[in-house]
PDB file of C-alpha atoms in Angstrom:
ATOM      1  CA  UNK V  21      12.883  11.581  -2.303  1.00  0.00           C
ATOM      2  CA  UNK V  22      10.701   8.740  -1.081  1.00  0.00           C
ATOM      3  CA  UNK V  23       7.121   9.307   0.064  1.00  0.00           C
ATOM      4  CA  UNK V  24       5.517   7.585   3.065  1.00  0.00           C
ATOM      5  CA  UNK V  25       2.435   5.537   2.126  1.00  0.00           C
ATOM      6  CA  UNK V  26      -0.627   4.674   4.228  1.00  0.00           C
ATOM      7  CA  UNK V  27      -3.618   2.695   2.942  1.00  0.00           C
ATOM      8  CA  UNK V  28      -6.801   2.435   5.034  1.00  0.00           C
ATOM      9  CA  UNK V  29      -9.976   0.432   4.479  1.00  0.00           C
ATOM     10  CA  UNK V  30     -13.132   2.449   5.113  1.00  0.00           C
ATOM     11  CA  UNK V  31     -16.841   1.607   5.221  1.00  0.00           C
ATOM     12  CA  UNK V  32     -18.194   4.842   3.742  1.00  0.00           C
ATOM     13  CA  UNK V  33     -15.998   6.395   1.071  1.00  0.00           C
ATOM     14  CA  UNK V  34     -18.019   9.623   0.772  1.00  0.00           C
ATOM     15  CA  UNK V  35     -17.905  10.378   4.512  1.00  0.00           C
ATOM     16  CA  UNK V  36     -14.220   9.439   4.661  1.00  0.00           C
ATOM     17  CA  UNK V  37     -13.343  11.682   1.700  1.00  0.00           C
ATOM     18  CA  UNK V  38     -15.106  14.588   3.418  1.00  0.00           C
ATOM     19  CA  UNK V  39     -13.307  13.894   6.709  1.00  0.00           C
ATOM     20  CA  UNK V  40      -9.805  13.542   5.250  1.00  0.00           C
ATOM     21  CA  UNK V  41     -10.292  16.482   2.864  1.00  0.00           C
ATOM     22  CA  UNK V  42     -10.994  18.665   5.896  1.00  0.00           C
ATOM     23  CA  UNK V  43      -8.201  17.088   7.945  1.00  0.00           C
ATOM     24  CA  UNK V  44      -5.635  17.615   5.160  1.00  0.00           C
ATOM     25  CA  UNK V  45      -7.199  20.911   3.947  1.00  0.00           C
ATOM     26  CA  UNK V  46      -6.979  19.411   0.472  1.00  0.00           C
ATOM     27  CA  UNK V  47      -9.172  17.532  -1.967  1.00  0.00           C
ATOM     28  CA  UNK V  48      -8.037  14.064  -3.079  1.00  0.00           C
ATOM     29  CA  UNK V  49      -5.776  13.930  -6.126  1.00  0.00           C
ATOM     30  CA  UNK V  50      -7.670  10.860  -7.386  1.00  0.00           C
ATOM     31  CA  UNK V  51     -11.194   9.616  -6.686  1.00  0.00           C
ATOM     32  CA  UNK V  52     -12.801   6.417  -7.981  1.00  0.00           C
ATOM     33  CA  UNK V  53     -15.994   4.630  -6.932  1.00  0.00           C
ATOM     34  CA  UNK V  54     -14.071   2.538  -4.356  1.00  0.00           C
ATOM     35  CA  UNK V  55     -10.878   4.541  -3.797  1.00  0.00           C
ATOM     36  CA  UNK V  56      -9.427   7.977  -3.041  1.00  0.00           C
ATOM     37  CA  UNK V  57      -5.838   9.177  -2.737  1.00  0.00           C
ATOM     38  CA  UNK V  58      -4.116  12.320  -1.456  1.00  0.00           C
ATOM     39  CA  UNK V  59      -0.532  13.050  -2.536  1.00  0.00           C
ATOM     40  CA  UNK V  60       0.506  15.403   0.250  1.00  0.00           C
ATOM     41  CA  UNK V  61       3.749  17.372   0.183  1.00  0.00           C
ATOM     42  CA  UNK V  62       3.857  18.554   3.788  1.00  0.00           C
ATOM     43  CA  UNK V  63       4.474  15.955   5.060  1.00  0.00           C
ATOM     44  CA  UNK V  64       5.294  13.869   1.971  1.00  0.00           C
ATOM     45  CA  UNK V  65       2.614  11.191   2.240  1.00  0.00           C
ATOM     46  CA  UNK V  66       0.667   9.101  -0.254  1.00  0.00           C
ATOM     47  CA  UNK V  67      -2.500   8.556   1.796  1.00  0.00           C
ATOM     48  CA  UNK V  68      -5.070   6.211   0.243  1.00  0.00           C
ATOM     49  CA  UNK V  69      -8.460   4.909   1.361  1.00  0.00           C
ATOM     50  CA  UNK V  70     -10.635   2.260  -0.255  1.00  0.00           C
ATOM     51  CA  UNK V  71     -13.677   0.128   0.306  1.00  0.00           C
ATOM     52  CA  UNK V  72     -11.782  -2.819  -1.199  1.00  0.00           C
ATOM     53  CA  UNK V  73     -10.581  -5.205   1.483  1.00  0.00           C
ATOM     54  CA  UNK V  74     -11.488  -7.296   4.457  1.00  0.00           C
ATOM     55  CA  UNK V  75     -11.440  -5.125   7.576  1.00  0.00           C
ATOM     56  CA  UNK V  76     -11.631  -1.458   8.553  1.00  0.00           C
ATOM     57  CA  UNK V  77      -8.452   0.295   9.538  1.00  0.00           C
ATOM     58  CA  UNK V  78      -4.851   0.127   8.430  1.00  0.00           C
ATOM     59  CA  UNK V  79      -4.399  -2.238   5.510  1.00  0.00           C
ATOM     60  CA  UNK V  80      -0.708  -1.613   4.976  1.00  0.00           C
ATOM     61  CA  UNK V  81       2.067   0.959   5.241  1.00  0.00           C
ATOM     62  CA  UNK V  82       4.931   1.588   2.890  1.00  0.00           C
ATOM     63  CA  UNK V  83       7.278   3.791   0.931  1.00  0.00           C
ATOM     64  CA  UNK V  84       6.735   5.049  -2.600  1.00  0.00           C
ATOM     65  CA  UNK V  85      10.041   5.338  -4.461  1.00  0.00           C
ATOM     66  CA  UNK V  86      10.492   7.982  -7.130  1.00  0.00           C
ATOM     67  CA  UNK V  87      13.282   6.137  -8.959  1.00  0.00           C
ATOM     68  CA  UNK V  88      14.459   2.602  -9.603  1.00  0.00           C
ATOM     69  CA  UNK V  89      17.566   3.344  -7.500  1.00  0.00           C
ATOM     70  CA  UNK V  90      15.352   4.240  -4.526  1.00  0.00           C
ATOM     71  CA  UNK V  91      13.326   1.042  -5.003  1.00  0.00           C
ATOM     72  CA  UNK V  92      16.535  -1.023  -5.130  1.00  0.00           C
ATOM     73  CA  UNK V  93      17.663   0.638  -1.874  1.00  0.00           C
ATOM     74  CA  UNK V  94      14.301  -0.129  -0.229  1.00  0.00           C
ATOM     75  CA  UNK V  95      14.615  -3.768  -1.339  1.00  0.00           C
ATOM     76  CA  UNK V  96      18.140  -3.930   0.132  1.00  0.00           C
ATOM     77  CA  UNK V  97      16.800  -2.595   3.437  1.00  0.00           C
ATOM     78  CA  UNK V  98      13.897  -5.072   3.460  1.00  0.00           C
ATOM     79  CA  UNK V  99      16.317  -7.940   2.795  1.00  0.00           C
ATOM     80  CA  UNK V 100      18.635  -6.680   5.576  1.00  0.00           C
ATOM     81  CA  UNK V 101      15.727  -6.688   8.043  1.00  0.00           C
ATOM     82  CA  UNK V 102      16.042 -10.500   8.122  1.00  0.00           C
ATOM     83  CA  UNK V 103      12.389 -10.974   7.129  1.00  0.00           C
ATOM     84  CA  UNK V 104      10.934 -12.821   4.152  1.00  0.00           C
ATOM     85  CA  UNK V 105      10.400 -10.455   1.218  1.00  0.00           C
ATOM     86  CA  UNK V 106       7.538 -11.082  -1.231  1.00  0.00           C
ATOM     87  CA  UNK V 107       8.692  -9.733  -4.600  1.00  0.00           C
ATOM     88  CA  UNK V 108       5.522  -8.963  -6.563  1.00  0.00           C
ATOM     89  CA  UNK V 109       7.382  -7.393  -9.492  1.00  0.00           C
ATOM     90  CA  UNK V 110       5.426  -5.491 -12.145  1.00  0.00           C
ATOM     91  CA  UNK V 111       1.771  -5.196 -11.174  1.00  0.00           C
ATOM     92  CA  UNK V 112      -1.382  -3.142 -11.457  1.00  0.00           C
ATOM     93  CA  UNK V 113      -2.738  -1.984  -8.104  1.00  0.00           C
ATOM     94  CA  UNK V 114      -4.738   0.936  -6.750  1.00  0.00           C
ATOM     95  CA  UNK V 115      -5.327   2.427 -10.203  1.00  0.00           C
ATOM     96  CA  UNK V 116      -1.606   2.470 -11.008  1.00  0.00           C
ATOM     97  CA  UNK V 117       1.024   0.341 -12.731  1.00  0.00           C
ATOM     98  CA  UNK V 118       3.959  -0.262 -10.419  1.00  0.00           C
ATOM     99  CA  UNK V 119       6.942  -2.406  -9.512  1.00  0.00           C
ATOM    100  CA  UNK V 120       6.765  -3.574  -5.878  1.00  0.00           C
ATOM    101  CA  UNK V 121       7.769  -5.889  -3.097  1.00  0.00           C
ATOM    102  CA  UNK V 122       6.351  -6.540   0.390  1.00  0.00           C
ATOM    103  CA  UNK V 123       7.750  -7.307   3.838  1.00  0.00           C
ATOM    104  CA  UNK V 124       5.971  -7.734   7.175  1.00  0.00           C
ATOM    105  CA  UNK V 125       7.216  -6.280  10.427  1.00  0.00           C
ATOM    106  CA  UNK V 126       7.483  -8.447  13.590  1.00  0.00           C
ATOM    107  CA  UNK V 127       3.837  -7.619  14.446  1.00  0.00           C
ATOM    108  CA  UNK V 128       2.638  -8.879  11.043  1.00  0.00           C
ATOM    109  CA  UNK V 129       1.902  -5.452   9.519  1.00  0.00           C
ATOM    110  CA  UNK V 130       2.516  -5.490   5.772  1.00  0.00           C
ATOM    111  CA  UNK V 131       4.894  -2.897   4.320  1.00  0.00           C
ATOM    112  CA  UNK V 132       4.808  -2.175   0.595  1.00  0.00           C
ATOM    113  CA  UNK V 133       7.760  -0.670  -1.281  1.00  0.00           C
ATOM    114  CA  UNK V 134       6.949   0.389  -4.826  1.00  0.00           C
ATOM    115  CA  UNK V 135       7.602   2.697  -7.749  1.00  0.00           C
ATOM    116  CA  UNK V 136       4.601   3.855  -9.794  1.00  0.00           C
ATOM    117  CA  UNK V 137       5.032   4.231 -13.541  1.00  0.00           C
ATOM    118  CA  UNK V 138       1.605   5.332 -14.762  1.00  0.00           C
ATOM    119  CA  UNK V 139      -2.082   5.577 -13.913  1.00  0.00           C
ATOM    120  CA  UNK V 140      -4.467   2.733 -14.712  1.00  0.00           C
ATOM    121  CA  UNK V 141      -8.232   2.658 -15.275  1.00  0.00           C
ATOM    122  CA  UNK V 142      -8.947  -0.255 -12.904  1.00  0.00           C
ATOM    123  CA  UNK V 143      -8.124  -0.907  -9.252  1.00  0.00           C
ATOM    124  CA  UNK V 144      -6.036  -3.890 -10.312  1.00  0.00           C
ATOM    125  CA  UNK V 145      -6.145  -6.395 -13.110  1.00  0.00           C
ATOM    126  CA  UNK V 146      -4.852  -9.203 -10.871  1.00  0.00           C
ATOM    127  CA  UNK V 147      -6.162  -7.792  -7.582  1.00  0.00           C
ATOM    128  CA  UNK V 148      -7.904 -10.951  -6.359  1.00  0.00           C
ATOM    129  CA  UNK V 149      -4.965 -13.221  -7.213  1.00  0.00           C
ATOM    130  CA  UNK V 150      -2.369 -10.885  -5.729  1.00  0.00           C
ATOM    131  CA  UNK V 151      -4.484 -10.258  -2.631  1.00  0.00           C
ATOM    132  CA  UNK V 152      -4.706 -14.017  -2.027  1.00  0.00           C
ATOM    133  CA  UNK V 153      -0.960 -14.427  -2.583  1.00  0.00           C
ATOM    134  CA  UNK V 154      -0.057 -11.578  -0.242  1.00  0.00           C
ATOM    135  CA  UNK V 155      -2.643 -12.691   2.363  1.00  0.00           C
ATOM    136  CA  UNK V 156      -1.203 -16.222   2.335  1.00  0.00           C
ATOM    137  CA  UNK V 157       2.323 -14.857   2.489  1.00  0.00           C
ATOM    138  CA  UNK V 158       1.400 -12.462   5.353  1.00  0.00           C
ATOM    139  CA  UNK V 159      -0.253 -15.307   7.294  1.00  0.00           C
ATOM    140  CA  UNK V 160       2.811 -17.548   6.866  1.00  0.00           C
ATOM    141  CA  UNK V 161       5.071 -14.700   7.989  1.00  0.00           C
ATOM    142  CA  UNK V 162       2.816 -14.071  11.007  1.00  0.00           C
ATOM    143  CA  UNK V 163       2.829 -17.778  11.915  1.00  0.00           C
ATOM    144  CA  UNK V 164       6.637 -17.753  11.809  1.00  0.00           C
ATOM    145  CA  UNK V 165       6.782 -15.043  14.469  1.00  0.00           C
ATOM    146  CA  UNK V 166       4.007 -16.516  16.606  1.00  0.00           C
ATOM    147  CA  UNK V 167       1.102 -14.244  15.642  1.00  0.00           C
ATOM    148  CA  UNK V 168      -2.381 -15.683  15.309  1.00  0.00           C
ATOM    149  CA  UNK V 169      -3.204 -14.294  11.865  1.00  0.00           C
ATOM    150  CA  UNK V 170      -2.283 -11.242   9.830  1.00  0.00           C
ATOM    151  CA  UNK V 171      -5.327  -9.251   8.780  1.00  0.00           C
ATOM    152  CA  UNK V 172      -3.353  -7.405   6.146  1.00  0.00           C
ATOM    153  CA  UNK V 173      -4.454  -8.285   2.623  1.00  0.00           C
ATOM    154  CA  UNK V 174      -2.990  -5.770   0.258  1.00  0.00           C
ATOM    155  CA  UNK V 175      -3.534  -4.447  -3.216  1.00  0.00           C
TER     156      UNK V 175
END
């Protein structure tokens, strides 16, 4: 079963961890110096916050697949949405090794579909390169639909 994913940029990680821990009545499942994540089961949400990024607020939304079949289905749906899909492939992001692709909605909000294979010790080995690629791709997608600029730069 897929899990909904939300990633927010925050200014103060410590205050945000305290707030969301109280809101979710649960401690984060992972905490790093620039990142925290809650894997909630009711509802099934992978909720992540980080100080890595360009602007406060929603960075991106998405779905975390639990199997390669689910990821293939998510890719089929993204392709059927008649939007350009950015296939990132195997990558390291948000302290995890994953396979992923991206699509933006008509408002320019980035959606990430991915399957995580294992934890990683760094936020992302190629984070700067991938962030620039996705930012450029998001901006081009936003231009195509008449938006001024997408602020979504993702992991």
